[in-house]
PDB file of C-alpha atoms in Angstrom:
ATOM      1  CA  UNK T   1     100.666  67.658  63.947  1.00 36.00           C
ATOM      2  CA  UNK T   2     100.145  71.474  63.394  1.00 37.00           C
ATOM      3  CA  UNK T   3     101.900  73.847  65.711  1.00 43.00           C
ATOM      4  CA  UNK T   4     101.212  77.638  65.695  1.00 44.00           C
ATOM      5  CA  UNK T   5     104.440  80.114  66.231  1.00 46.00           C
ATOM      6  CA  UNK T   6     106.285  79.781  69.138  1.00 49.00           C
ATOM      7  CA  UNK T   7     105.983  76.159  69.544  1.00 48.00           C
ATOM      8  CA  UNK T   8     102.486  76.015  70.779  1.00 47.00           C
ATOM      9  CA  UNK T   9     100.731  72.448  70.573  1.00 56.00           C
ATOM     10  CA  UNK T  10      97.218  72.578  69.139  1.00 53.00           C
ATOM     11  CA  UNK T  11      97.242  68.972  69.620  1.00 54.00           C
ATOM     12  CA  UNK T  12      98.319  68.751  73.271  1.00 48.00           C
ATOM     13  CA  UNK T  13      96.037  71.676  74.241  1.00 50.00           C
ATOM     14  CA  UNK T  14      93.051  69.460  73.265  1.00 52.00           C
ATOM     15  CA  UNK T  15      93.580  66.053  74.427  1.00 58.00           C
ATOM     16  CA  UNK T  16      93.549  68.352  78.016  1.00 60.00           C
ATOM     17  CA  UNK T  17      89.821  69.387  77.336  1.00 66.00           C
ATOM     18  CA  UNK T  18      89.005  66.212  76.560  1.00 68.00           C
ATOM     19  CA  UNK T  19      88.418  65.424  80.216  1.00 62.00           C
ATOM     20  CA  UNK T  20      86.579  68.064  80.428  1.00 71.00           C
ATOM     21  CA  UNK T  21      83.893  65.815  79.364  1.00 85.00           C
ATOM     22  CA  UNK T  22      82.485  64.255  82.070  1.00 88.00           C
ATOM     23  CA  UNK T  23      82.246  60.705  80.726  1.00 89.00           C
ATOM     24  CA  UNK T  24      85.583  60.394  79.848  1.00 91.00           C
ATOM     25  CA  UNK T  25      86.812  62.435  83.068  1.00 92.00           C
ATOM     26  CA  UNK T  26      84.992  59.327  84.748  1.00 93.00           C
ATOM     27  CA  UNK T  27      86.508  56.511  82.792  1.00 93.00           C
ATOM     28  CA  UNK T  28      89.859  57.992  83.838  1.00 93.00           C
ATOM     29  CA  UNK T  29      89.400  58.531  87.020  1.00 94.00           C
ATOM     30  CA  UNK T  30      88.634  55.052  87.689  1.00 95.00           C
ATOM     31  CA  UNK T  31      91.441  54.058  86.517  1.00 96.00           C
ATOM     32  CA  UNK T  32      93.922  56.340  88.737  1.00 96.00           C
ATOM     33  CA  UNK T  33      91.538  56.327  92.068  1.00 97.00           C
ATOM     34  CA  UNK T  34      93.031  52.790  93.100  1.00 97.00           C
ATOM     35  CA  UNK T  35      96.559  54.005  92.511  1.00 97.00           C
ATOM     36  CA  UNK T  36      96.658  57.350  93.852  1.00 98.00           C
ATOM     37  CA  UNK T  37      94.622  55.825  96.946  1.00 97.00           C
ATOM     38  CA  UNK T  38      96.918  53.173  97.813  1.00 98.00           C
ATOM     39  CA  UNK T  39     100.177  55.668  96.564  1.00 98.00           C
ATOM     40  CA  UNK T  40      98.387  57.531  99.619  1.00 98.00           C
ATOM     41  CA  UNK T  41      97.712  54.870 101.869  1.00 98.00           C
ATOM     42  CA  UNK T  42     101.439  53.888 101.693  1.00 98.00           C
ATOM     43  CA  UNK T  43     103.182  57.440 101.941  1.00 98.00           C
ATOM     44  CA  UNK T  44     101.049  58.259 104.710  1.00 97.00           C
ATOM     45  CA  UNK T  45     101.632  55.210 106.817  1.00 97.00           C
ATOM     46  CA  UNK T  46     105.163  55.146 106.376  1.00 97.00           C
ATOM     47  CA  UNK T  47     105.851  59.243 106.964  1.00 96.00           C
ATOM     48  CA  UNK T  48     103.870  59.052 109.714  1.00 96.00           C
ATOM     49  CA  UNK T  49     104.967  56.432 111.216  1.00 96.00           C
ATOM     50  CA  UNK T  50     108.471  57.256 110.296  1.00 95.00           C
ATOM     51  CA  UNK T  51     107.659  60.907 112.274  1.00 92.00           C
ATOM     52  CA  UNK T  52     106.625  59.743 115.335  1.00 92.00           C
ATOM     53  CA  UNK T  53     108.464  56.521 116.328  1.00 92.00           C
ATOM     54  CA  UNK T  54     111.542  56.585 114.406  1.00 89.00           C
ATOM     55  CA  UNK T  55     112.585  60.564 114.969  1.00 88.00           C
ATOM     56  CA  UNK T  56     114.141  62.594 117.744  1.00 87.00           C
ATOM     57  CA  UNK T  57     112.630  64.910 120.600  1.00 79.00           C
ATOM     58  CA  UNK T  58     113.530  68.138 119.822  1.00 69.00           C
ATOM     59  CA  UNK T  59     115.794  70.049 122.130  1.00 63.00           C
ATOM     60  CA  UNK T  60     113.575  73.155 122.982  1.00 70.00           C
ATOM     61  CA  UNK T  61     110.113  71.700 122.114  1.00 69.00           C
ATOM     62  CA  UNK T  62     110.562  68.246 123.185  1.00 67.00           C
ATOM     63  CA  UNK T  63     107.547  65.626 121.708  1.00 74.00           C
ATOM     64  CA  UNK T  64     105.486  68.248 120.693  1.00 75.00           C
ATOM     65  CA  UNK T  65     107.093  68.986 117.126  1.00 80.00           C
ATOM     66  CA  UNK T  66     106.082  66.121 116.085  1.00 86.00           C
ATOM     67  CA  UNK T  67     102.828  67.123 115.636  1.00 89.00           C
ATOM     68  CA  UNK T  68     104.688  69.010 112.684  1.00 87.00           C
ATOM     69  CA  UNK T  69     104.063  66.221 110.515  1.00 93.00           C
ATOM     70  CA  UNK T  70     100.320  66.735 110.550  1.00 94.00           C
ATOM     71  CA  UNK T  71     100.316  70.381 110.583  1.00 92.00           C
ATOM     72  CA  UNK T  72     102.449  71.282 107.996  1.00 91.00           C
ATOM     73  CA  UNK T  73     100.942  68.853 105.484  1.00 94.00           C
ATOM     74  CA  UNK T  74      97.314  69.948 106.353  1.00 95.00           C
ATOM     75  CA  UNK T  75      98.319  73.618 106.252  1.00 92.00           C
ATOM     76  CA  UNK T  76      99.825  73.576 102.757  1.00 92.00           C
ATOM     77  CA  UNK T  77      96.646  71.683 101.316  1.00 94.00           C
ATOM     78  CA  UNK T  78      94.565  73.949 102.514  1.00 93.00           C
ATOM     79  CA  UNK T  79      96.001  76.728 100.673  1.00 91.00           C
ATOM     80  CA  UNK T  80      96.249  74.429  98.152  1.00 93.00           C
ATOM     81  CA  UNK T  81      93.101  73.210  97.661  1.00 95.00           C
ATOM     82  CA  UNK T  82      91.940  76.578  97.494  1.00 94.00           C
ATOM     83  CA  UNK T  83      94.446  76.932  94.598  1.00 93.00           C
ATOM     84  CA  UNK T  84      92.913  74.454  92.852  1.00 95.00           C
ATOM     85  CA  UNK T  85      90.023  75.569  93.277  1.00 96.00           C
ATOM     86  CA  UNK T  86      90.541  79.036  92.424  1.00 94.00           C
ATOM     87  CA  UNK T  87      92.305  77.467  89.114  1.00 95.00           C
ATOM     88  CA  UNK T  88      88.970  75.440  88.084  1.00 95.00           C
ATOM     89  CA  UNK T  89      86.922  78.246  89.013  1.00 95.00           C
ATOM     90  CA  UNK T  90      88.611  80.340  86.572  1.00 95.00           C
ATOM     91  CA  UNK T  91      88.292  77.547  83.831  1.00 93.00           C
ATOM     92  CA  UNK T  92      84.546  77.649  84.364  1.00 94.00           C
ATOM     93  CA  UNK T  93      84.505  81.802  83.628  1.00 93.00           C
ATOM     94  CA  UNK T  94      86.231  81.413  80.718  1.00 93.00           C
ATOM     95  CA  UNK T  95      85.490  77.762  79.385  1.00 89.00           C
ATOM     96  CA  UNK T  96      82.034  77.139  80.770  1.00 89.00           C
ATOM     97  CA  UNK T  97      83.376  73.574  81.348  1.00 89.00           C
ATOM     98  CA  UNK T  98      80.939  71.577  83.827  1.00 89.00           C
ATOM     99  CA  UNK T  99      83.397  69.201  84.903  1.00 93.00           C
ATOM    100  CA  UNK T 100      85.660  72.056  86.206  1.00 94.00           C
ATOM    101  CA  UNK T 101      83.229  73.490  88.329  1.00 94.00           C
ATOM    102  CA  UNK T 102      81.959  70.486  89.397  1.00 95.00           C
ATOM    103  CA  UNK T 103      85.438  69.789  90.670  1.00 96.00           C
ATOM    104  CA  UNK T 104      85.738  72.834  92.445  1.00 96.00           C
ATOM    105  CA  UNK T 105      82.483  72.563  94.456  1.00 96.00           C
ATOM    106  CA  UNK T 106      84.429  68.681  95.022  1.00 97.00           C
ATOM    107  CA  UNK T 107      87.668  70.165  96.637  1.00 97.00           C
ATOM    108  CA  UNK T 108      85.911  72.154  99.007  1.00 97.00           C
ATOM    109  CA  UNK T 109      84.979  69.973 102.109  1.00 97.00           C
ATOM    110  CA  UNK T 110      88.236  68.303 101.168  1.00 97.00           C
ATOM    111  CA  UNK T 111      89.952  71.881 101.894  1.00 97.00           C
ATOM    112  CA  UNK T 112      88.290  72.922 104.795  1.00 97.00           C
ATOM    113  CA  UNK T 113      89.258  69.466 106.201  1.00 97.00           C
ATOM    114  CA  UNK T 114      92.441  69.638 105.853  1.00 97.00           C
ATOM    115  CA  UNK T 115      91.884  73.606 106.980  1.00 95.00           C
ATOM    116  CA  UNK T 116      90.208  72.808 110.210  1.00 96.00           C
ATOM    117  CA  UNK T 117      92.807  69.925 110.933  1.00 96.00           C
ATOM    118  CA  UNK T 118      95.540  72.556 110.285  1.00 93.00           C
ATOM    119  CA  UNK T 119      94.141  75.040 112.865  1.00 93.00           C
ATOM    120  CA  UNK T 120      93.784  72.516 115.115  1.00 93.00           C
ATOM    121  CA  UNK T 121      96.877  70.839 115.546  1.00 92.00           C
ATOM    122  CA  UNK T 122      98.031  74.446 115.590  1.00 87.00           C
ATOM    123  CA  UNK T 123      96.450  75.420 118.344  1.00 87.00           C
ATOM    124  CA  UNK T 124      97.342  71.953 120.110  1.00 88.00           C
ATOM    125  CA  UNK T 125     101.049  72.757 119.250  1.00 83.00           C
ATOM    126  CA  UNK T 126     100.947  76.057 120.100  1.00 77.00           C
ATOM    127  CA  UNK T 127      99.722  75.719 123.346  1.00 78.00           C
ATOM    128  CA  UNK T 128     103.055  74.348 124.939  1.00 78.00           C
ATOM    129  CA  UNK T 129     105.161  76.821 123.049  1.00 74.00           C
ATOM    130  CA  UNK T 130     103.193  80.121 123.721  1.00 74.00           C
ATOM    131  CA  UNK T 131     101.526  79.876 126.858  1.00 79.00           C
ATOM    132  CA  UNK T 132      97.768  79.974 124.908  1.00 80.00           C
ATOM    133  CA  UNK T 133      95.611  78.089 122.286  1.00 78.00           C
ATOM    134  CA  UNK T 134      94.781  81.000 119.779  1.00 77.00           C
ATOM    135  CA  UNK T 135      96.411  84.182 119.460  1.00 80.00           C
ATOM    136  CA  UNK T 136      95.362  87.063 116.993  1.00 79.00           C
ATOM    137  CA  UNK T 137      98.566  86.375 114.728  1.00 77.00           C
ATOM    138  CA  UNK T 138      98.551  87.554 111.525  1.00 74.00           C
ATOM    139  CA  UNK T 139      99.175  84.070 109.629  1.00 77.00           C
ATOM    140  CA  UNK T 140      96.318  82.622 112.323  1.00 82.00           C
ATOM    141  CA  UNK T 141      93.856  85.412 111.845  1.00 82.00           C
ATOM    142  CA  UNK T 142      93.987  85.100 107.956  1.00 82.00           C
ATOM    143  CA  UNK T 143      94.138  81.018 108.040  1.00 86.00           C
ATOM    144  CA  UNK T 144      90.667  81.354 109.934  1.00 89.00           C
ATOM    145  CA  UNK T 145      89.090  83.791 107.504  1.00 88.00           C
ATOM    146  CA  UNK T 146      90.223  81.240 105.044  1.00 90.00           C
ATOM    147  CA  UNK T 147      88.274  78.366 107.044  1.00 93.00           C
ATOM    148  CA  UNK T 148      84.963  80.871 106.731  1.00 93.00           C
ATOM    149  CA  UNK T 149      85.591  81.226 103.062  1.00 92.00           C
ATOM    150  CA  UNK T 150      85.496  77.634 102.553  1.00 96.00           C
ATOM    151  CA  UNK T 151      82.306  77.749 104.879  1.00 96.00           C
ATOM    152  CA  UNK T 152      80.232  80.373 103.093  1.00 95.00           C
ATOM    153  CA  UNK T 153      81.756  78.596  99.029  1.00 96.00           C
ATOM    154  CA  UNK T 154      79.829  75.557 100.734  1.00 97.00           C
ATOM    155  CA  UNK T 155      76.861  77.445 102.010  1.00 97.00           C
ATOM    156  CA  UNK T 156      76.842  79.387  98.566  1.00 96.00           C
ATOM    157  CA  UNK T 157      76.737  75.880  95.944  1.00 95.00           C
ATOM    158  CA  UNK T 158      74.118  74.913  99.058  1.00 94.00           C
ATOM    159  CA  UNK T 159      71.680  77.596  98.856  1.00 95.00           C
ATOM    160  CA  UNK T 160      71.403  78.124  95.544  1.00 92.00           C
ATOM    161  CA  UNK T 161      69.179  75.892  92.913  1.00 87.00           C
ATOM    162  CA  UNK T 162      70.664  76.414  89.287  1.00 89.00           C
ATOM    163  CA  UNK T 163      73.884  75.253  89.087  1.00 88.00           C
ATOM    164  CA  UNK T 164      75.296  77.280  86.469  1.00 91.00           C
ATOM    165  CA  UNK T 165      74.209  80.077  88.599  1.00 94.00           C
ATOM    166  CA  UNK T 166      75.721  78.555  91.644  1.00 94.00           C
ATOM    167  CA  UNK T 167      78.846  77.855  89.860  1.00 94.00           C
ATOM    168  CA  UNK T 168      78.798  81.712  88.699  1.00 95.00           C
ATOM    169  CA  UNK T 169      78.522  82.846  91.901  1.00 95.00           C
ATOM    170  CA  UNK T 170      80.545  80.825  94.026  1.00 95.00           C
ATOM    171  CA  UNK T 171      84.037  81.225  91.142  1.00 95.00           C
ATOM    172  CA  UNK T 172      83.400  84.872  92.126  1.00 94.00           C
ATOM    173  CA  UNK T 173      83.552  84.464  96.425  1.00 94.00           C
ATOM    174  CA  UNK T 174      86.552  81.912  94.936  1.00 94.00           C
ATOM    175  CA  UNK T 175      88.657  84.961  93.683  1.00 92.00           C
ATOM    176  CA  UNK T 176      87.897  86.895  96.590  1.00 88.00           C
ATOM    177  CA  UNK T 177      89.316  84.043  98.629  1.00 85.00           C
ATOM    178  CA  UNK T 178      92.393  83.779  96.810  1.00 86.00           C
ATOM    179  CA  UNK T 179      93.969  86.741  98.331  1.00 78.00           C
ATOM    180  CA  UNK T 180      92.980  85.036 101.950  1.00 71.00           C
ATOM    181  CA  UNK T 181      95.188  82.007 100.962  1.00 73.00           C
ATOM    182  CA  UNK T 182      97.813  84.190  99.973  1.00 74.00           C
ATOM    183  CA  UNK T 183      97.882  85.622 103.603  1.00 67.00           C
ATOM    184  CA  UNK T 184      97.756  82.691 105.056  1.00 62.00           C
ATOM    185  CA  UNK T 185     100.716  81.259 103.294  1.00 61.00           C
ATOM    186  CA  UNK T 186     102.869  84.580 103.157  1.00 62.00           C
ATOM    187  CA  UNK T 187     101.261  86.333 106.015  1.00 51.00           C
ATOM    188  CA  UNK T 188     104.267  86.151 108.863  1.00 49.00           C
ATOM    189  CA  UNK T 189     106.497  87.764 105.543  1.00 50.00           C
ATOM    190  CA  UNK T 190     104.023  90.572 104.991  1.00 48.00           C
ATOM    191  CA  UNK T 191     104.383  91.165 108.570  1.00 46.00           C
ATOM    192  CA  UNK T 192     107.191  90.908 110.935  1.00 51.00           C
ATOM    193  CA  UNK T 193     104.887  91.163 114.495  1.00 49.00           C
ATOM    194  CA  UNK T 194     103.170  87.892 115.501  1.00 50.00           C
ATOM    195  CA  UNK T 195     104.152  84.297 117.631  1.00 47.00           C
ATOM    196  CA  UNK T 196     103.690  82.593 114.053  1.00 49.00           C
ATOM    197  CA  UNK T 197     107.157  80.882 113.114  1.00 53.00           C
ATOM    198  CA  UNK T 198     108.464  81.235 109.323  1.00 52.00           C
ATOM    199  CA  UNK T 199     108.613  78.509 107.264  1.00 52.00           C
ATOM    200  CA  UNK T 200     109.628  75.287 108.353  1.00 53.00           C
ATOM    201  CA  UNK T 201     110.160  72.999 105.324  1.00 52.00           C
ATOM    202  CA  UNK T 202     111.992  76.114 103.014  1.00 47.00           C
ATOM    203  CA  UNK T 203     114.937  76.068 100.004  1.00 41.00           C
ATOM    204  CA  UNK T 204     116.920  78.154 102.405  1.00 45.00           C
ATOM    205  CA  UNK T 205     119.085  75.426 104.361  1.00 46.00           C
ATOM    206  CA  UNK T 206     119.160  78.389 107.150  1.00 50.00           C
ATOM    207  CA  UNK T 207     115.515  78.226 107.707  1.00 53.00           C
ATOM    208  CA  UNK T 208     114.733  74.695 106.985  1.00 57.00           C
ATOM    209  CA  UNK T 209     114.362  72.166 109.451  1.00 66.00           C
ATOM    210  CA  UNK T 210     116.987  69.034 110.240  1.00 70.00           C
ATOM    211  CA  UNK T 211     117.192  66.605 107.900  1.00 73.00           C
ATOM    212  CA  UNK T 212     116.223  63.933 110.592  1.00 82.00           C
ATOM    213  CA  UNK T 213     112.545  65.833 110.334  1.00 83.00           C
ATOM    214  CA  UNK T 214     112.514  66.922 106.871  1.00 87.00           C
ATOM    215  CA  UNK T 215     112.464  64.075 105.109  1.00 90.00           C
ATOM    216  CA  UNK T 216     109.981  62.300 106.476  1.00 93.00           C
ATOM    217  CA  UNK T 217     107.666  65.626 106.752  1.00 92.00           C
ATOM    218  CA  UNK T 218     108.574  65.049 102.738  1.00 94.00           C
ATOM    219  CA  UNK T 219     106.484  61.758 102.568  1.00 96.00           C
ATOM    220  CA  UNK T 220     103.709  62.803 104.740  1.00 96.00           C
ATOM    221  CA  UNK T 221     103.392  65.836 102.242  1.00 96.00           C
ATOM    222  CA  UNK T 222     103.598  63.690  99.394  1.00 97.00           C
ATOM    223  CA  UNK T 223     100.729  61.630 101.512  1.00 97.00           C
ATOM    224  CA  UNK T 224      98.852  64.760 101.724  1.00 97.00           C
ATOM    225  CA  UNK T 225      98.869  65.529  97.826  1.00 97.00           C
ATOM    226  CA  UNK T 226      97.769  62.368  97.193  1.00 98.00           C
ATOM    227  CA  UNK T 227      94.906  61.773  99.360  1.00 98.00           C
ATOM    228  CA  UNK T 228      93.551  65.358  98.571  1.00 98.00           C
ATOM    229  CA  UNK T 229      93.741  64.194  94.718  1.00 97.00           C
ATOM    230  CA  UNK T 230      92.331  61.023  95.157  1.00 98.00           C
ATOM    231  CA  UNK T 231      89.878  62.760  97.563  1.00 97.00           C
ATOM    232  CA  UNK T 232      88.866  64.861  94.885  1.00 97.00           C
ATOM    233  CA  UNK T 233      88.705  62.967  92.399  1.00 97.00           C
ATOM    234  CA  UNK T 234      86.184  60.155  94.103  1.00 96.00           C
ATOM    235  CA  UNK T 235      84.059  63.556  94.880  1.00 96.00           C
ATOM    236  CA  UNK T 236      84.300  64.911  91.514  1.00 96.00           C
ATOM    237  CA  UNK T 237      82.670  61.747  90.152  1.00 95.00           C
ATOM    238  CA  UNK T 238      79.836  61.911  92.836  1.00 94.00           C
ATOM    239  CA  UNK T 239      79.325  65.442  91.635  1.00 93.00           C
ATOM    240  CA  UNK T 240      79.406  64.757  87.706  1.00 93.00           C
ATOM    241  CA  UNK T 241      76.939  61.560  88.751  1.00 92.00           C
ATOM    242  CA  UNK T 242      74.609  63.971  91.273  1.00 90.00           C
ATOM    243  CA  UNK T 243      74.243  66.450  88.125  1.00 86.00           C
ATOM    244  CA  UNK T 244      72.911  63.694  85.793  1.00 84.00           C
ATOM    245  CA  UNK T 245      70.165  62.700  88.081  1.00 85.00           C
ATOM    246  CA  UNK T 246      69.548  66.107  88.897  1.00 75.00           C
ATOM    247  CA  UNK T 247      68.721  66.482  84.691  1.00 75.00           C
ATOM    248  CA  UNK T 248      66.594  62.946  84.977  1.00 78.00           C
ATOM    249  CA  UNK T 249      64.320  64.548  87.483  1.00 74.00           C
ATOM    250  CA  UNK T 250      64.119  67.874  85.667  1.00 73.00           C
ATOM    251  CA  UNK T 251      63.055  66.418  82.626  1.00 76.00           C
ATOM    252  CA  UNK T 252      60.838  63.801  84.043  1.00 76.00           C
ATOM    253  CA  UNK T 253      58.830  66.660  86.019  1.00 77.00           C
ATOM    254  CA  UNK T 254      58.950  68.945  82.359  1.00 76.00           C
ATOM    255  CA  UNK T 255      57.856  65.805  80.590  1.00 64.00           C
TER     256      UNK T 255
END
């Protein structure tokens, strides 16, 4: 197998584009939806379960952190998700690949899901621990801005009849997004003022949180991941399938 200099694999590089035909990106994911579905099914029941009924109060906030395990998780996938996004939106630019922006347009109700589930157990936690369900905090403020950005992506593919055109459009709103998911995930370091906390699950032992509660936040996370893959995945093949008839109908009016 050829390799150019530096080591780079011709080879590998395309068996990845491969999938980016949609036939084949169908064929595999049938084969991973039932495992990455039940791999979720499994790490959710157990971390949740694990959270709620087999951890301890906590001494200042009582029963109410354990809502943690449901709001952290949702939180990071919805920056996440966004990621992804942002990642197959930039593969369409450059690649014109159908199946990537096709799996974009998939992520998004998936993201603002897990976006709106995030803001409100926030609020529900919050409550207890400042007195009031919203405050204008900076992490808050930008995590909502986020949640219209997923809106008007949505309204965008929605509203507009060629696809390509859609997909053109809404890779562009995608990048201006991006620097709304960066906010939300770095927003309480960009600025010191606010009632948002820091990060609770962090490589710094000083600001992490107790083993007792990390590691099974660690499986609901790993819950998380895999439900918003599978998620997307099971969407993405709606899409590809929704695009086909879409061309049946096109030609059969034309013809």
């Amino acid at each position: 197998m050829l390799r150019a200099p530096g080591g780079f694999n011709h080879g590998a590089m395309a068996s990845v584009w491969e999938y980016a035909n949609p036939t084949r990106f169908i064929a595999t994911a049938d084969r991973l939806l039932p495992w990455v579905a039940a791999g979720a099914a499994l790490a959710l029941g157990v971390g949740l379960i694990w959270g709620f009924f087999f951890t301890p109060d906590d001494f200042r906030q009582g029963s109410t952190v354990k809502i943690f395990y449901l709001h952290v998780p949702s939180a990071m996938m919805a920056i996440n998700a966004w990621a992804m996004m942002l990642v197959a939106s930039l593969v369409w630019i450059v690649r014109r690949h159908h199946v990537s922006a096709l799996a974009a347009r998939a992520a998004a109700p998936v993201g603002i899901v897990f976006t709106l589930i995030a803001l409100v157990t926030g609020a529900i936690w919050g409550q207890p621990m400042w007195g009031t369900w919203w405050a204008w905090d900076p992490r808050l403020t930008s995590f909502l801005i986020l949640f219209l950005f997923y809106l008007g992506y949505m309204a965008l593919w929605a509203a507009i009849d060629n696809p390509d055109t859609a997909a053109d459009l809404t890779s562009v709103l995608c990048l201006v997004g991006s620097v709304f998911a960066v906010l939300s995930r770095y927003a309480v370091n960009f600025w010191n003022q606010g009632l948002h906390q820091g990060a609770s699950l962090s490589l710094d032992a000083k600001e992490n949180v107790a083993d007792v509660f990390w590691y099974p936040a660690l499986v609901c996370i790993a819950g998380f991941v895999l439900l918003f893959v599978a998620l997307v995945l099971l969407r993405t093949q709606t899409e590809i399938r929704r695009r086909r008839l879409h061309a049946l109908e096109m030609r059969e009016r034309m013809g």
